[in-house]
Coordinates of C-alpha atoms and ligand atoms in Angstrom, one line a residue:
M1 CA 122.2 109.5 102.9
P2 CA 125.9 109.9 103.0
S3 CA 128.0 106.9 102.1
R4 CA 130.1 104.7 104.4
L5 CA 133.0 105.6 102.1
E6 CA 134.7 108.8 103.2
A7 CA 136.3 109.5 99.8
L8 CA 132.9 109.5 98.2
N9 CA 131.3 111.8 100.8
R10 CA 134.3 114.2 100.5
W11 CA 133.9 114.4 96.7
V12 CA 130.1 114.9 96.9
D13 CA 130.7 117.7 99.5
D14 CA 133.4 119.3 97.3
V15 CA 131.1 119.3 94.3
A16 CA 128.2 120.7 96.3
R17 CA 130.4 123.5 97.6
L18 CA 131.4 124.3 94.0
T19 CA 128.0 124.0 92.3
Q20 CA 125.8 125.2 95.3
P21 CA 122.6 123.1 94.8
D22 CA 119.5 123.8 96.9
R23 CA 119.3 120.1 97.7
V24 CA 121.4 116.9 97.5
H25 CA 119.6 113.7 96.7
W26 CA 121.4 110.3 96.8
C27 CA 119.6 108.0 94.4
D28 CA 118.6 104.6 95.7
G29 CA 117.2 103.3 92.4
S30 CA 113.8 102.4 94.0
D31 CA 110.5 102.4 92.2
A32 CA 109.2 105.1 94.6
E33 CA 112.1 107.4 93.7
A34 CA 111.6 106.8 90.0
N35 CA 107.8 107.5 90.3
A36 CA 108.4 110.7 92.2
L37 CA 110.9 111.9 89.7
R38 CA 108.6 111.1 86.8
A39 CA 105.7 112.9 88.4
Q40 CA 107.9 116.0 88.9
M41 CA 109.1 115.9 85.3
L42 CA 105.6 115.5 83.9
A43 CA 104.5 118.4 86.1
N44 CA 107.2 120.8 84.8
G45 CA 107.1 119.6 81.2
T46 CA 110.5 117.9 81.1
L47 CA 108.5 114.8 80.1
I48 CA 105.3 114.5 78.2
E49 CA 103.0 111.6 78.7
L50 CA 102.4 109.6 75.5
N51 CA 99.2 107.6 74.8
Q52 CA 98.9 105.4 77.8
D53 CA 96.4 103.0 76.2
T54 CA 98.8 102.1 73.3
H55 CA 102.1 102.8 75.1
P56 CA 101.7 102.4 78.9
G57 CA 104.5 103.9 80.9
C58 CA 106.0 105.7 77.8
T59 CA 107.0 109.4 77.9
L60 CA 108.6 111.9 75.5
H61 CA 111.4 114.3 76.2
R62 CA 112.0 117.2 73.8
S63 CA 115.6 118.4 74.1
H64 CA 116.8 121.9 73.3
P65 CA 117.0 121.9 69.5
S66 CA 120.8 122.6 69.6
D67 CA 121.4 119.7 71.9
V68 CA 120.6 116.6 69.9
A69 CA 123.8 114.6 69.4
R70 CA 127.3 114.0 70.6
V71 CA 129.7 116.9 70.2
E72 CA 133.0 115.4 69.2
H73 CA 134.8 118.8 68.7
L74 CA 133.9 119.6 72.4
T75 CA 134.9 116.2 73.8
L76 CA 138.4 116.2 75.3
V77 CA 140.8 113.7 76.7
C78 CA 143.0 115.4 79.3
T79 CA 146.1 113.3 80.0
K80 CA 149.3 114.7 81.5
H81 CA 151.1 114.2 78.2
E82 CA 149.4 115.2 75.0
E83 CA 151.0 112.2 73.2
D84 CA 149.1 109.8 75.5
A85 CA 145.7 111.2 74.3
G86 CA 147.0 110.9 70.7
P87 CA 146.0 112.6 67.4
N88 CA 142.7 110.7 67.6
N89 CA 141.5 112.9 70.6
H90 CA 141.2 116.6 71.3
W91 CA 143.5 117.2 74.2
M92 CA 143.9 119.8 76.9
D93 CA 146.3 120.0 79.8
P94 CA 144.5 118.6 82.9
A95 CA 145.1 121.6 85.2
A96 CA 143.9 124.0 82.5
A97 CA 140.9 121.8 81.7
H98 CA 139.8 121.6 85.4
E99 CA 140.1 125.3 85.7
K100 CA 138.1 126.0 82.6
I101 CA 135.3 123.6 83.3
D102 CA 135.2 124.3 87.1
A103 CA 134.5 127.9 86.3
L104 CA 131.4 126.8 84.4
F105 CA 130.3 124.5 87.2
A106 CA 130.7 127.3 89.9
G107 CA 127.3 128.0 91.3
C108 CA 125.5 126.3 88.3
M109 CA 123.2 124.2 90.5
K110 CA 121.7 127.1 92.4
G111 CA 117.9 126.5 92.7
R112 CA 118.4 122.9 91.5
T113 CA 118.6 119.5 93.1
M114 CA 122.0 117.7 92.9
Y115 CA 121.4 114.0 92.3
V116 CA 124.1 111.5 93.3
I117 CA 123.8 108.3 91.2
P118 CA 125.9 105.3 92.2
Y119 CA 125.9 102.9 89.3
C120 CA 127.5 99.6 88.2
M121 CA 128.4 99.0 84.6
G122 CA 127.8 95.3 84.1
P123 CA 126.1 92.6 86.3
I124 CA 126.4 93.7 89.9
D125 CA 128.2 90.4 90.8
S126 CA 130.6 90.3 87.8
P127 CA 134.3 90.6 88.3
I128 CA 134.4 92.2 84.8
S129 CA 132.0 95.0 85.9
R130 CA 133.2 98.4 87.1
C131 CA 131.4 101.1 89.2
G132 CA 131.0 104.8 89.1
V133 CA 129.1 107.7 90.6
E134 CA 127.5 110.3 88.5
I135 CA 126.5 113.7 90.0
T136 CA 124.0 115.5 87.9
D137 CA 121.4 118.3 88.1
S138 CA 119.2 116.6 85.5
P139 CA 116.3 114.4 86.6
Y140 CA 116.0 113.2 82.9
V141 CA 119.6 111.9 83.3
V142 CA 118.6 110.1 86.5
A143 CA 115.6 108.5 84.7
N144 CA 117.8 107.4 81.8
M145 CA 120.7 106.1 84.0
R146 CA 118.2 104.0 85.9
V147 CA 117.4 102.2 82.6
M148 CA 120.9 102.1 81.2
T149 CA 122.9 101.0 84.3
R150 CA 122.4 99.0 87.5
M151 CA 121.9 102.1 89.6
G152 CA 121.2 102.7 93.3
A153 CA 121.7 100.9 96.5
P154 CA 123.3 97.7 95.3
A155 CA 125.9 99.7 93.2
L156 CA 126.6 101.9 96.3
A157 CA 127.2 98.8 98.4
R158 CA 129.7 97.4 95.8
I159 CA 131.5 100.8 95.6
E160 CA 131.7 100.9 99.4
C161 CA 133.0 97.3 99.7
E162 CA 135.6 97.8 96.9
G163 CA 136.6 101.1 98.4
S164 CA 137.2 99.7 101.8
E165 CA 139.2 96.7 100.3
A166 CA 141.3 99.2 98.4
L167 CA 142.0 101.3 101.5
A168 CA 142.9 98.1 103.4
R169 CA 145.5 97.4 100.7
G170 CA 146.8 100.9 101.0
A171 CA 145.3 101.9 97.6
Q172 CA 142.7 104.6 96.8
P173 CA 139.0 103.7 96.0
A174 CA 138.8 103.3 92.2
F175 CA 135.2 104.2 91.3
V176 CA 134.8 106.6 88.3
K177 CA 133.7 110.1 89.3
G178 CA 131.4 111.8 86.8
L179 CA 130.2 115.3 87.3
H180 CA 127.5 116.6 85.0
S181 CA 125.4 119.7 84.7
I182 CA 123.1 120.7 81.9
G183 CA 124.3 124.3 82.7
E184 CA 122.5 126.7 80.4
L185 CA 122.3 124.2 77.4
D186 CA 124.4 126.8 75.6
P187 CA 126.6 125.3 72.8
E188 CA 129.1 128.0 73.6
R189 CA 129.4 126.8 77.2
R190 CA 129.6 123.1 76.6
F191 CA 132.5 120.6 77.2
I192 CA 132.7 116.9 77.7
M193 CA 136.1 116.4 79.5
H194 CA 137.8 113.1 80.5
F195 CA 140.7 112.7 82.9
P196 CA 141.5 109.0 82.5
E197 CA 144.5 109.2 84.8
E198 CA 142.2 110.5 87.5
L199 CA 139.2 108.2 86.6
T200 CA 137.2 111.4 86.3
I201 CA 134.7 112.9 83.8
K202 CA 133.3 116.4 83.8
S203 CA 130.5 117.2 81.4
Y204 CA 128.9 120.6 81.2
G205 CA 126.1 122.2 79.0
S206 CA 124.4 119.2 77.3
G207 CA 121.6 116.9 78.3
Y208 CA 122.1 114.6 75.3
G209 CA 122.6 110.8 76.0
G210 CA 126.2 110.3 74.9
N211 CA 127.2 113.6 76.5
A212 CA 125.2 113.3 79.7
L213 CA 124.6 109.7 80.6
L214 CA 128.1 109.4 81.8
G215 CA 128.1 105.6 82.3
K216 CA 127.8 105.1 78.6
K217 CA 130.4 106.6 76.2
C218 CA 132.4 108.6 78.8
H219 CA 132.8 105.8 81.4
A220 CA 132.2 102.5 79.5
L221 CA 134.3 103.5 76.5
R222 CA 136.7 106.4 77.1
I223 CA 137.6 105.8 80.7
G224 CA 136.9 102.1 80.3
S225 CA 139.3 101.7 77.4
F226 CA 142.0 103.4 79.4
Q227 CA 141.4 101.2 82.4
A228 CA 141.2 98.2 80.1
K229 CA 144.7 98.9 78.7
S230 CA 146.3 99.0 82.1
E231 CA 144.3 96.0 83.5
G232 CA 144.6 93.7 80.4
W233 CA 141.1 93.7 78.9
L234 CA 139.1 95.4 76.1
A235 CA 136.4 98.0 76.3
E236 CA 134.8 98.2 72.8
H237 CA 132.0 99.9 70.8
M238 CA 130.5 96.5 70.0
L239 CA 127.2 94.7 70.1
I240 CA 127.1 91.1 71.5
V241 CA 124.7 88.6 69.9
G242 CA 124.2 84.9 70.5
I243 CA 123.4 82.8 67.4
E244 CA 121.7 79.5 68.2
N245 CA 121.8 76.9 65.4
P246 CA 119.2 74.1 64.9
Q247 CA 121.5 71.8 66.9
G248 CA 121.0 74.0 70.0
E249 CA 124.6 75.3 70.0
T250 CA 125.0 79.0 70.6
H251 CA 128.0 81.0 69.3
Y252 CA 128.5 84.6 70.6
V253 CA 129.7 87.2 68.2
A254 CA 130.9 90.7 69.1
A255 CA 130.6 93.3 66.3
A256 CA 131.9 96.9 66.0
F257 CA 130.1 99.3 63.7
P258 CA 130.2 103.1 64.0
S259 CA 127.2 104.9 65.6
A260 CA 123.9 104.5 63.8
C261 CA 125.2 101.8 61.4
G262 CA 122.8 99.0 62.5
K263 CA 124.3 97.6 65.7
T264 CA 120.9 97.5 67.4
N265 CA 119.3 95.8 64.3
L266 CA 122.0 93.1 64.2
A267 CA 121.8 92.5 67.9
M268 CA 118.1 91.8 67.7
L269 CA 118.0 90.2 64.2
I270 CA 115.0 88.0 63.3
P271 CA 116.2 85.0 61.2
P272 CA 114.7 84.8 57.7
E273 CA 111.7 82.4 57.6
G274 CA 113.5 79.4 56.3
Y275 CA 116.1 79.7 59.1
R276 CA 113.3 80.2 61.7
E277 CA 111.6 77.0 60.5
K278 CA 114.9 75.1 60.8
G279 CA 115.3 76.3 64.4
W280 CA 117.8 79.2 64.2
K281 CA 117.4 81.7 67.1
V282 CA 119.1 85.0 67.9
W283 CA 119.8 86.2 71.4
T284 CA 120.6 89.7 72.4
I285 CA 123.3 90.4 75.0
G286 CA 124.1 94.0 74.1
D287 CA 123.7 96.5 71.3
D288 CA 126.4 99.1 71.8
I289 CA 129.2 98.3 74.3
C290 CA 131.2 95.2 75.1
W291 CA 133.8 94.6 77.8
M292 CA 135.9 91.5 77.1
R293 CA 138.7 89.7 78.9
P294 CA 140.6 86.5 78.6
G295 CA 139.1 83.6 80.7
A296 CA 141.1 80.8 82.4
D297 CA 140.6 78.7 79.2
G298 CA 142.3 81.4 77.0
R299 CA 139.0 82.4 75.3
L300 CA 137.7 86.0 75.5
Y301 CA 134.6 86.4 77.7
A302 CA 132.3 89.4 77.2
I303 CA 129.7 91.3 79.2
N304 CA 127.4 94.1 78.2
P305 CA 128.2 96.8 80.7
E306 CA 124.8 98.4 80.0
A307 CA 121.4 97.4 81.2
G308 CA 119.3 99.1 78.5
F309 CA 119.3 100.3 74.9
F310 CA 119.6 103.9 73.9
G311 CA 118.6 103.2 70.3
V312 CA 118.1 105.3 67.2
A313 CA 114.4 105.5 66.6
P314 CA 114.2 106.5 62.8
G315 CA 114.2 103.4 60.7
T316 CA 112.9 101.1 63.5
D317 CA 109.9 99.3 62.1
K318 CA 108.2 95.9 61.9
S319 CA 110.1 95.2 58.7
T320 CA 113.6 96.3 59.9
N321 CA 113.7 95.5 63.7
P322 CA 110.5 93.9 65.0
N323 CA 112.2 93.0 68.3
A324 CA 113.2 96.6 68.9
L325 CA 109.7 97.8 68.0
A326 CA 108.2 95.2 70.4
S327 CA 110.5 96.3 73.2
I328 CA 109.5 99.9 73.0
Q329 CA 105.7 99.5 73.3
H330 CA 105.8 100.2 77.1
D331 CA 107.9 101.8 79.8
T332 CA 110.2 103.6 77.3
I333 CA 111.6 107.2 77.3
F334 CA 111.5 108.6 73.8
T335 CA 113.6 111.6 73.0
N336 CA 113.0 114.0 70.1
V337 CA 110.5 111.7 68.2
A338 CA 107.4 113.1 66.6
V339 CA 103.9 112.3 67.8
T340 CA 100.7 111.2 66.0
A341 CA 97.3 113.0 66.4
D342 CA 96.5 110.4 69.1
N343 CA 99.7 111.0 70.9
Q344 CA 101.7 107.9 69.9
P345 CA 105.4 108.2 69.2
W346 CA 106.3 108.4 65.5
W347 CA 109.4 108.6 63.3
E348 CA 110.5 108.3 59.7
G349 CA 110.5 104.7 58.6
L350 CA 107.6 103.7 61.0
H351 CA 105.0 102.5 58.6
E352 CA 102.0 102.8 60.9
G353 CA 100.5 106.2 61.8
A354 CA 101.4 109.7 60.6
P355 CA 103.1 112.6 62.4
A356 CA 100.9 115.4 63.7
T357 CA 103.5 117.2 65.8
D358 CA 107.3 117.3 65.1
W359 CA 110.2 116.7 67.4
Q360 CA 110.3 120.4 68.4
G361 CA 106.6 120.4 69.3
R362 CA 105.5 122.2 66.1
P363 CA 102.5 121.1 64.0
Y364 CA 104.1 118.8 61.5
D365 CA 105.0 120.5 58.2
A366 CA 107.2 118.6 55.7
K367 CA 108.8 122.0 54.9
N368 CA 110.5 122.0 58.3
G369 CA 112.3 118.7 57.5
P370 CA 111.9 115.3 59.1
A371 CA 109.1 114.9 61.8
A372 CA 111.4 113.1 64.1
H373 CA 115.0 114.2 64.6
P374 CA 117.3 111.8 62.6
N375 CA 119.1 111.1 65.9
S376 CA 115.9 110.7 68.0
R377 CA 116.2 107.9 70.5
F378 CA 114.5 105.5 72.7
T379 CA 115.7 104.4 76.2
V380 CA 114.4 101.0 77.2
S381 CA 115.4 98.2 79.5
A382 CA 117.3 95.4 77.7
K383 CA 115.0 92.9 79.4
Q384 CA 112.0 94.2 77.4
A385 CA 113.5 92.8 74.1
P386 CA 111.8 89.6 73.1
S387 CA 115.3 88.4 72.1
W388 CA 117.0 89.3 75.4
S389 CA 119.3 86.6 76.6
P390 CA 119.4 85.7 80.3
K391 CA 123.1 85.1 79.7
A392 CA 123.4 88.9 79.8
E393 CA 123.3 88.6 83.6
D394 CA 126.0 86.0 83.7
A395 CA 128.8 87.2 85.9
Q396 CA 131.5 85.4 83.9
G397 CA 130.3 86.8 80.6
V398 CA 129.8 84.8 77.3
P399 CA 132.7 83.3 75.3
I400 CA 133.2 85.1 72.0
S401 CA 133.7 83.0 68.9
A402 CA 134.0 85.8 66.3
I403 CA 134.7 89.5 66.3
V404 CA 133.2 91.4 63.3
F405 CA 134.2 94.8 62.1
G406 CA 132.1 96.8 59.6
G407 CA 131.1 100.2 58.3
R408 CA 129.1 102.0 55.6
R409 CA 131.3 101.4 52.5
P410 CA 129.3 102.1 49.3
S411 CA 132.1 100.7 47.2
L412 CA 135.2 98.4 47.2
V413 CA 134.7 96.5 50.4
P414 CA 133.2 93.0 49.9
L415 CA 130.1 91.7 51.8
V416 CA 132.3 89.7 54.1
F417 CA 135.9 88.6 54.5
E418 CA 137.9 86.8 57.2
A419 CA 141.3 88.0 58.5
R420 CA 143.9 85.3 58.2
D421 CA 145.1 85.7 61.9
W422 CA 144.8 88.0 64.9
A423 CA 147.4 90.5 63.7
H424 CA 145.7 90.8 60.3
G425 CA 142.4 91.1 62.1
V426 CA 143.7 94.0 64.2
L427 CA 144.8 95.7 61.0
V428 CA 141.4 95.1 59.5
G429 CA 139.8 96.8 62.6
A430 CA 142.3 99.6 62.6
A431 CA 141.6 100.3 58.9
M432 CA 137.9 100.4 59.3
G433 CA 136.2 103.3 57.5
S434 CA 132.6 104.5 57.4
E435 CA 130.4 107.3 56.2
T436 CA 129.5 109.6 59.1
T437 CA 125.9 109.6 60.5
A438 CA 123.6 111.9 62.5
A439 CA 124.8 110.4 65.9
A440 CA 127.3 113.2 66.1
T441 CA 127.0 116.8 65.0
G442 CA 128.8 117.6 61.7
A443 CA 128.5 116.6 58.0
V444 CA 126.7 113.3 57.4
G445 CA 127.8 110.8 54.7
V446 CA 131.5 111.7 54.7
L447 CA 133.9 108.7 54.6
R448 CA 136.3 108.7 57.5
R449 CA 138.6 106.1 59.1
D450 CA 137.1 104.9 62.3
S451 CA 139.4 102.2 63.8
M452 CA 137.3 99.5 65.6
A453 CA 134.4 102.1 65.5
M454 CA 136.2 103.7 68.4
K455 CA 137.3 107.0 66.8
P456 CA 135.0 109.1 69.1
F457 CA 135.5 106.8 72.1
C458 CA 139.1 105.6 72.5
G459 CA 140.4 107.3 75.7
Y460 CA 144.0 107.2 74.6
N461 CA 146.4 107.2 71.7
Y462 CA 145.2 104.9 68.9
G463 CA 148.8 103.7 68.3
D464 CA 148.9 102.4 71.9
Y465 CA 145.4 101.0 71.5
F466 CA 146.5 99.0 68.4
A467 CA 149.5 97.7 70.4
H468 CA 147.1 96.7 73.2
W469 CA 144.9 94.7 70.8
L470 CA 148.0 93.0 69.4
S471 CA 149.1 92.0 73.0
F472 CA 146.3 89.5 73.3
D473 CA 148.0 87.3 70.8
K474 CA 150.1 85.2 73.2
A475 CA 150.8 81.6 74.3
G476 CA 147.7 79.9 75.5
A477 CA 145.3 82.4 74.0
K478 CA 142.3 81.0 72.1
L479 CA 141.3 84.1 70.4
P480 CA 138.1 84.7 68.3
K481 CA 138.5 84.8 64.5
I482 CA 138.2 88.3 63.1
F483 CA 135.9 89.2 60.1
H484 CA 134.9 92.4 58.2
V485 CA 131.4 92.8 56.8
N486 CA 129.8 95.5 54.6
W487 CA 126.0 95.6 54.4
F488 CA 126.1 98.9 52.6
R489 CA 127.7 98.2 49.3
K490 CA 125.9 99.9 46.4
G491 CA 125.6 99.0 42.7
A492 CA 126.2 101.4 39.8
D493 CA 122.5 102.5 40.2
G494 CA 123.2 103.8 43.7
K495 CA 121.0 101.1 45.3
F496 CA 122.1 98.7 48.0
L497 CA 123.2 95.3 46.6
W498 CA 122.5 93.3 49.8
P499 CA 119.1 93.3 51.5
G500 CA 120.6 93.4 55.0
F501 CA 118.5 93.1 58.2
G502 CA 117.4 89.4 58.8
D503 CA 119.3 88.2 55.8
N504 CA 122.5 89.2 57.5
L505 CA 122.1 85.9 59.4
R506 CA 123.3 84.2 56.1
V507 CA 126.6 86.0 56.5
L508 CA 126.8 85.2 60.3
E509 CA 126.2 81.6 59.5
W510 CA 129.2 81.6 57.2
I511 CA 131.2 83.3 59.9
I512 CA 130.2 80.8 62.5
D513 CA 130.9 77.9 60.2
R514 CA 134.3 79.3 59.5
C515 CA 135.0 79.4 63.3
D516 CA 134.0 75.7 63.4
G517 CA 136.1 74.9 60.3
K518 CA 132.9 73.9 58.4
A519 CA 132.7 76.5 55.6
G520 CA 134.7 77.1 52.5
A521 CA 136.4 80.3 51.2
Q522 CA 139.0 81.4 48.8
E523 CA 142.2 83.1 49.9
T524 CA 142.8 86.5 48.5
P525 CA 145.4 89.2 49.4
I526 CA 142.8 90.9 51.7
G527 CA 141.8 87.7 53.5
F528 CA 139.4 84.7 53.0
V529 CA 136.4 85.6 51.0
P530 CA 133.4 83.2 50.5
R531 CA 132.8 81.9 47.0
E532 CA 129.2 82.3 45.9
S533 CA 128.6 78.6 46.6
D534 CA 129.9 79.1 50.2
L535 CA 127.0 81.4 51.2
H536 CA 123.4 80.2 51.6
V537 CA 121.4 82.6 49.5
E538 CA 118.8 80.2 48.2
G539 CA 115.4 81.9 47.9
L540 CA 117.0 85.4 48.3
A541 CA 115.9 87.8 45.5
L542 CA 119.3 89.4 44.6
R543 CA 119.7 91.4 41.4
D544 CA 121.6 89.6 38.6
G545 CA 125.3 89.7 39.3
A546 CA 124.8 91.3 42.7
L547 CA 126.5 88.4 44.6
D548 CA 129.4 88.4 42.2
E549 CA 129.9 92.1 42.8
L550 CA 129.5 91.7 46.6
L551 CA 132.2 89.1 46.8
D552 CA 134.6 90.7 44.3
V553 CA 138.1 91.8 45.3
D554 CA 139.1 94.7 43.1
L555 CA 142.9 94.4 43.3
D556 CA 143.7 97.9 41.9
G557 CA 141.1 99.5 44.2
W558 CA 142.5 97.6 47.2
A559 CA 146.1 98.6 46.3
A560 CA 145.1 102.2 46.6
E561 CA 143.1 101.5 49.8
V562 CA 146.0 99.7 51.5
E563 CA 148.4 102.6 50.5
D564 CA 145.9 104.9 52.2
I565 CA 145.8 102.6 55.3
G566 CA 149.6 102.9 55.4
R567 CA 149.4 106.7 55.5
Y568 CA 146.7 106.5 58.2
L569 CA 148.9 104.3 60.4
D570 CA 151.7 106.8 59.9
S571 CA 149.5 109.5 61.4
F572 CA 150.1 107.9 64.8
G573 CA 153.8 108.2 64.4
T574 CA 156.1 106.1 66.5
R575 CA 153.1 104.9 68.6
T576 CA 151.9 102.7 65.8
P577 CA 153.3 99.2 66.5
E578 CA 155.8 97.9 63.9
R579 CA 153.8 94.6 63.8
L580 CA 150.8 96.5 62.3
R581 CA 153.0 98.3 59.7
A582 CA 154.5 95.0 58.8
E583 CA 151.0 93.6 58.3
Q584 CA 150.1 96.5 56.0
R585 CA 153.3 96.0 54.0
R586 CA 152.6 92.3 53.7
I587 CA 149.1 92.9 52.2
A588 CA 150.4 95.7 49.9
E589 CA 153.1 93.3 48.6
S590 CA 150.6 90.5 48.1
L591 CA 148.3 92.8 46.1
A592 CA 151.2 94.0 44.0
R593 CA 152.2 90.3 43.3
E594 CA 148.6 89.4 42.3
N595 CA 148.4 92.6 40.1
E596 CA 151.7 92.0 38.3
P597 CA 150.5 89.3 35.8
Q598 CA 147.5 91.4 34.9
R599 CA 149.7 94.5 34.3
R600 CA 152.1 92.4 32.1
A601 CA 149.1 91.1 30.1
V602 CA 147.8 94.6 29.5
A603 CA 151.3 95.9 28.5
S604 CA 152.0 93.1 26.0
Ligands
LIG1 C1 125.4 105.9 70.6 C2 126.5 106.4 69.7 O1 124.6 106.6 71.1 O2 127.3 105.7 69.3 O3 125.5 104.7 70.8 O4 126.5 107.7 69.4
LIG2 MN1 127.2 103.7 70.1

């Protein structure tokens, strides 16, 4: 089924000549195609059928044990000039990179089918959406792309239409080209390469979501952020959630947290009982990626470019995320979870059932570690979430009232604070830090700076990215307010001080009320922090003094933090905008001024 777009056919032919598949299959996204692929994968063991009485339509995929997470050290951004990729990315010269990876692709699809997947990131009729084509030799990738993107005939029609319009203007068709092969699943022969200036992705040697479902991190974030910079919008690692108050008004909040820090939980939050009774509702637009652009009224409008959730399974339970648990009872692809004796999916944190077989297919034995891999996942259509918002299909997107940044910060960082203006908010996002998680290979629990939660995903120099964020602050803009939250603060006993999950709505309520000018706060050098009386915590069983600790601003601790932020900004050299440095100096000076009387008192 060749396309009407010559440039697309030519690329598919070139790839087939390089990779030498036995067959080429153009994916139309139909049910018949999905059923045939599923039958084939069940027959050859790529998928295992789960208990169809309890989990109709659910399957399990067990990946190669060395292919379970994103591989940041093998993920490259290949721009003509190394400075344009920046110190936040691993870089390779584009010509050298193509040569290296094409050598791996040569002949790699012999004996395999090459699937051509046209896809659209975002609602098919949205001007904010962007299209791509992924070529892969993995039917598991096709099945996941079908859930995670709008894939098949409608996407191909949009690509063809936009391509012909571009040609008529004398320009080149601008769909993203993604080439993927699982290769030999050999970690020594694995690369995830991005060529943002060519709108091209080449990924070899991994079948894992973030490395292989090229619409997700590779397109929607790395290539997307690069496109966004040149076209005046933002591609961000953010959930989008709608909070409806008892008056029936819905505010949309976009929130950036690093991988596996609770974005899915916040996007699907269930209000605490008292809030439910009063009529509060939470609507899910997206749980991982947000594309935002200014609308005609100056506000930022956001879409979720994805159509599904690729969520972390461990920890998902009735008590933590009942909406996610309800979503994955049917028609879900599980990857690397354990199974119970009666073939139901199981993971650590799921209170029902017990593991009989671990994620590698071995009889479960606690000596081998967790039953489910800590980064085991579910792939499910967003529409299956009870909290799914029909506004997720809105071509114009939803207006964003607040942007929230957050990370795992066991100490120092208060439960919530508000930046005093956009530039301060950009600094707050740039300074974000978090403990690393199992979503990427490497040590877990190490504190690292992760600006806007985009460290693994920003497709260009962070210094330029900060400047791009600052550029939205212009005449006529009605920008969202910016906040920082920390659900992960621990007390001296090492236990979390804040209950999190549904109770996070209490913090979102303060955030929304701040946007509407309805909630109080005290001004501190780091921003506006609620007083205890500004938060609604009635009926919440917090330990004695916990709220005081959660809202405390430790001036000495912050002085050291802000100094470190200064060093971090310096690491991007002259690309760091002066406006951001000035903001860092302003806060450092304000902290020094506040600290001065205390120092004098101690000295006398
Ligand atoms: C993800 C990630 O899979 O951030 O969303 O790693
Ligand atoms: Mn993510």
